[in-house]
């Protein structure tokens, strides 16, 4: 059956246009959905290793603001309609995860041979129920699984001895809040093996207010679009084989690689993000495979796919310091982040009201020191009306000079 859509992701973005979450949340839900359909049936051969289109996508937003779980559920419901897809539980121990992978083994035919894979998609509406950041064994397993080693993968577990998984593949989409990350991620995890393999998608406000989503799209049009998305996703799930890079893609890849290391992102050029910068090339090629699969069954990556993937991955970098800004912070730096978040939310707030919000977390002198820090960066200015003092937030300051990074999103999520 031939595909009916010119581009699955573009249609999905229209399909979800009646929802309040910002575009990046819907885009990356679409990416996770296509990745879950592809599984390990496609890959990019790098010689000694393979890149496959699996992702650890973490949606980060304050609670109740952008409906993270509902947004993610739309794509995953489409994926669940493909009977061959195996979903892992959203709350597991390390041993249970390995056993679930072993039980997900499936062989698929390709070019006259049967290829084995053990593929799971894991969806977690609360990342904290799935992952204990202090469980080093689980973290190490997830790091190892993201790399998609070929052949038999063995893990010795405390409860069941040695489990063997053939061609493991794990795709994760999860939701959490900045507060959970700040309160639960130990400093060693940021910049380390696990977080550098994750795609963090951040938002702090709704795309627009939609009190009655059903009024945004006619019922029949909505139903038809869903059926078409489902049918084409099933076709995507039948794809199989190795992606090849076009000559133009190879040329762009060489150019990008040299540029990446010669003019490295100065804001991220520190130990906290060194691991991510080292794996950025991998993230780009993984995403390029999904962008290509959204368009056709042809196993060719063009320079357009790589350019789009590069721009989209780069667009996430503006918010990366913001996601991790309060981890490991102490004293005035932590207080400044708390205050800046409040002023950012209000835009303009009276000093008395601001201190009332902060009084349970800091004293008068600590409050004063933190305010001075925010003012010095240029993010906050003081306004006096002769009666009292108010603080005003200015979002156009460079993130590198602030106690918390620039809240603006960058980049283009069009495909």
PDB file of N, CA, C and O in Angstrom, residues 32 52-53 58 126 146 148 156 164 176 197 216 225-226 255 257 259 266 270 286 292 298 301 309 327 329 343:
ATOM      1  N   UNK A  32       9.466  10.906  18.071  1.00  0.00           N
ATOM      2  CA  UNK A  32       9.461   9.688  18.889  1.00  0.00           C
ATOM      3  C   UNK A  32       8.517   8.642  18.323  1.00  0.00           C
ATOM      4  O   UNK A  32       8.804   7.434  18.370  1.00  0.00           O
ATOM      5  N   UNK A  52      21.167   4.191  14.858  1.00  0.00           N
ATOM      6  CA  UNK A  52      19.771   3.860  14.605  1.00  0.00           C
ATOM      7  C   UNK A  52      18.886   4.976  15.167  1.00  0.00           C
ATOM      8  O   UNK A  52      19.305   5.724  16.045  1.00  0.00           O
ATOM      9  N   UNK A  53      17.659   5.102  14.657  1.00  0.00           N
ATOM     10  CA  UNK A  53      16.818   6.247  15.051  1.00  0.00           C
ATOM     11  C   UNK A  53      16.054   6.058  16.348  1.00  0.00           C
ATOM     12  O   UNK A  53      14.828   6.121  16.391  1.00  0.00           O
ATOM     13  N   UNK A  58      13.075  13.957  26.532  1.00  0.00           N
ATOM     14  CA  UNK A  58      12.532  14.361  27.825  1.00  0.00           C
ATOM     15  C   UNK A  58      11.848  15.720  27.662  1.00  0.00           C
ATOM     16  O   UNK A  58      12.497  16.724  27.354  1.00  0.00           O
ATOM     17  N   UNK A 126       5.526  10.498  33.891  1.00  0.00           N
ATOM     18  CA  UNK A 126       6.294  11.069  35.007  1.00  0.00           C
ATOM     19  C   UNK A 126       7.659  10.400  35.006  1.00  0.00           C
ATOM     20  O   UNK A 126       7.796   9.250  35.408  1.00  0.00           O
ATOM     21  N   UNK A 146      21.533   2.985  24.567  1.00  0.00           N
ATOM     22  CA  UNK A 146      21.378   4.066  23.576  1.00  0.00           C
ATOM     23  C   UNK A 146      22.353   3.906  22.420  1.00  0.00           C
ATOM     24  O   UNK A 146      22.062   4.291  21.298  1.00  0.00           O
ATOM     25  N   UNK A 148      23.222   1.278  20.911  1.00  0.00           N
ATOM     26  CA  UNK A 148      22.766   0.298  19.926  1.00  0.00           C
ATOM     27  C   UNK A 148      23.858  -0.639  19.428  1.00  0.00           C
ATOM     28  O   UNK A 148      24.108  -0.761  18.223  1.00  0.00           O
ATOM     29  N   UNK A 156      24.468  -8.842  33.549  1.00  0.00           N
ATOM     30  CA  UNK A 156      24.362  -9.652  34.765  1.00  0.00           C
ATOM     31  C   UNK A 156      23.518  -8.884  35.774  1.00  0.00           C
ATOM     32  O   UNK A 156      23.856  -7.758  36.154  1.00  0.00           O
ATOM     33  N   UNK A 164      20.598 -12.294  28.216  1.00  0.00           N
ATOM     34  CA  UNK A 164      21.161 -11.998  26.905  1.00  0.00           C
ATOM     35  C   UNK A 164      20.078 -11.403  26.013  1.00  0.00           C
ATOM     36  O   UNK A 164      18.989 -11.961  25.889  1.00  0.00           O
ATOM     37  N   UNK A 176       8.710  15.565  32.524  1.00  0.00           N
ATOM     38  CA  UNK A 176       9.106  15.943  33.880  1.00  0.00           C
ATOM     39  C   UNK A 176       9.057  17.458  34.015  1.00  0.00           C
ATOM     40  O   UNK A 176       8.650  18.163  33.099  1.00  0.00           O
ATOM     41  N   UNK A 197      23.033  11.937  26.087  1.00  0.00           N
ATOM     42  CA  UNK A 197      22.310  11.114  25.130  1.00  0.00           C
ATOM     43  C   UNK A 197      20.828  11.474  25.060  1.00  0.00           C
ATOM     44  O   UNK A 197      20.096  10.896  24.266  1.00  0.00           O
ATOM     45  N   UNK A 216     -11.820  23.701  16.910  1.00  0.00           N
ATOM     46  CA  UNK A 216     -10.724  24.135  16.058  1.00  0.00           C
ATOM     47  C   UNK A 216     -10.668  23.401  14.722  1.00  0.00           C
ATOM     48  O   UNK A 216     -10.112  23.896  13.756  1.00  0.00           O
ATOM     49  N   UNK A 225      -7.901  12.779   8.931  1.00  0.00           N
ATOM     50  CA  UNK A 225      -6.470  13.014   9.107  1.00  0.00           C
ATOM     51  C   UNK A 225      -5.852  11.972  10.024  1.00  0.00           C
ATOM     52  O   UNK A 225      -4.744  11.474   9.768  1.00  0.00           O
ATOM     53  N   UNK A 226      -6.569  11.616  11.079  1.00  0.00           N
ATOM     54  CA  UNK A 226      -6.053  10.597  11.993  1.00  0.00           C
ATOM     55  C   UNK A 226      -5.905   9.253  11.291  1.00  0.00           C
ATOM     56  O   UNK A 226      -4.912   8.539  11.467  1.00  0.00           O
ATOM     57  N   UNK A 255      31.766  19.258   6.133  1.00  0.00           N
ATOM     58  CA  UNK A 255      31.802  20.694   6.429  1.00  0.00           C
ATOM     59  C   UNK A 255      31.290  20.972   7.834  1.00  0.00           C
ATOM     60  O   UNK A 255      31.898  21.753   8.588  1.00  0.00           O
ATOM     61  N   UNK A 257      31.182  18.940  10.445  1.00  0.00           N
ATOM     62  CA  UNK A 257      32.054  18.354  11.477  1.00  0.00           C
ATOM     63  C   UNK A 257      33.232  19.281  11.781  1.00  0.00           C
ATOM     64  O   UNK A 257      33.582  19.512  12.943  1.00  0.00           O
ATOM     65  N   UNK A 259      33.406  22.540  11.154  1.00  0.00           N
ATOM     66  CA  UNK A 259      32.880  23.772  11.739  1.00  0.00           C
ATOM     67  C   UNK A 259      32.517  23.577  13.209  1.00  0.00           C
ATOM     68  O   UNK A 259      32.755  24.451  14.046  1.00  0.00           O
ATOM     69  N   UNK A 266      30.285  28.460  22.479  1.00  0.00           N
ATOM     70  CA  UNK A 266      31.035  28.929  23.650  1.00  0.00           C
ATOM     71  C   UNK A 266      30.228  28.815  24.940  1.00  0.00           C
ATOM     72  O   UNK A 266      30.778  28.566  26.010  1.00  0.00           O
ATOM     73  N   UNK A 270      31.752  23.701  28.232  1.00  0.00           N
ATOM     74  CA  UNK A 270      32.198  23.471  29.603  1.00  0.00           C
ATOM     75  C   UNK A 270      31.904  22.022  29.954  1.00  0.00           C
ATOM     76  O   UNK A 270      31.298  21.276  29.171  1.00  0.00           O
ATOM     77  N   UNK A 286      20.646  10.714  13.680  1.00  0.00           N
ATOM     78  CA  UNK A 286      19.452   9.984  14.105  1.00  0.00           C
ATOM     79  C   UNK A 286      18.188  10.725  13.659  1.00  0.00           C
ATOM     80  O   UNK A 286      17.250  10.131  13.123  1.00  0.00           O
ATOM     81  N   UNK A 292      13.797  11.797   7.013  1.00  0.00           N
ATOM     82  CA  UNK A 292      13.731  11.126   5.713  1.00  0.00           C
ATOM     83  C   UNK A 292      12.574  10.137   5.676  1.00  0.00           C
ATOM     84  O   UNK A 292      11.835  10.053   4.683  1.00  0.00           O
ATOM     85  N   UNK A 298      12.393   5.726   0.640  1.00  0.00           N
ATOM     86  CA  UNK A 298      13.744   5.708   0.077  1.00  0.00           C
ATOM     87  C   UNK A 298      14.783   5.823   1.187  1.00  0.00           C
ATOM     88  O   UNK A 298      14.707   6.721   2.032  1.00  0.00           O
ATOM     89  N   UNK A 301      19.699   9.599   2.743  1.00  0.00           N
ATOM     90  CA  UNK A 301      19.763  10.830   3.513  1.00  0.00           C
ATOM     91  C   UNK A 301      20.396  11.897   2.640  1.00  0.00           C
ATOM     92  O   UNK A 301      21.541  11.773   2.205  1.00  0.00           O
ATOM     93  N   UNK A 309      18.043  18.672  10.266  1.00  0.00           N
ATOM     94  CA  UNK A 309      18.309  18.039  11.559  1.00  0.00           C
ATOM     95  C   UNK A 309      19.289  18.875  12.375  1.00  0.00           C
ATOM     96  O   UNK A 309      19.118  19.050  13.591  1.00  0.00           O
ATOM     97  N   UNK A 327      20.769  22.907  39.142  1.00  0.00           N
ATOM     98  CA  UNK A 327      21.403  21.702  39.687  1.00  0.00           C
ATOM     99  C   UNK A 327      22.742  22.075  40.311  1.00  0.00           C
ATOM    100  O   UNK A 327      23.594  22.695  39.679  1.00  0.00           O
ATOM    101  N   UNK A 329      23.333  24.262  42.458  1.00  0.00           N
ATOM    102  CA  UNK A 329      23.452  25.646  42.906  1.00  0.00           C
ATOM    103  C   UNK A 329      23.295  25.747  44.418  1.00  0.00           C
ATOM    104  O   UNK A 329      22.530  25.022  45.020  1.00  0.00           O
ATOM    105  N   UNK A 343       9.927  36.654  38.760  1.00  0.00           N
ATOM    106  CA  UNK A 343       9.806  37.916  38.025  1.00  0.00           C
ATOM    107  C   UNK A 343       9.487  37.638  36.558  1.00  0.00           C
ATOM    108  O   UNK A 343       8.688  38.347  35.938  1.00  0.00           O
TER     109      UNK A 343
END
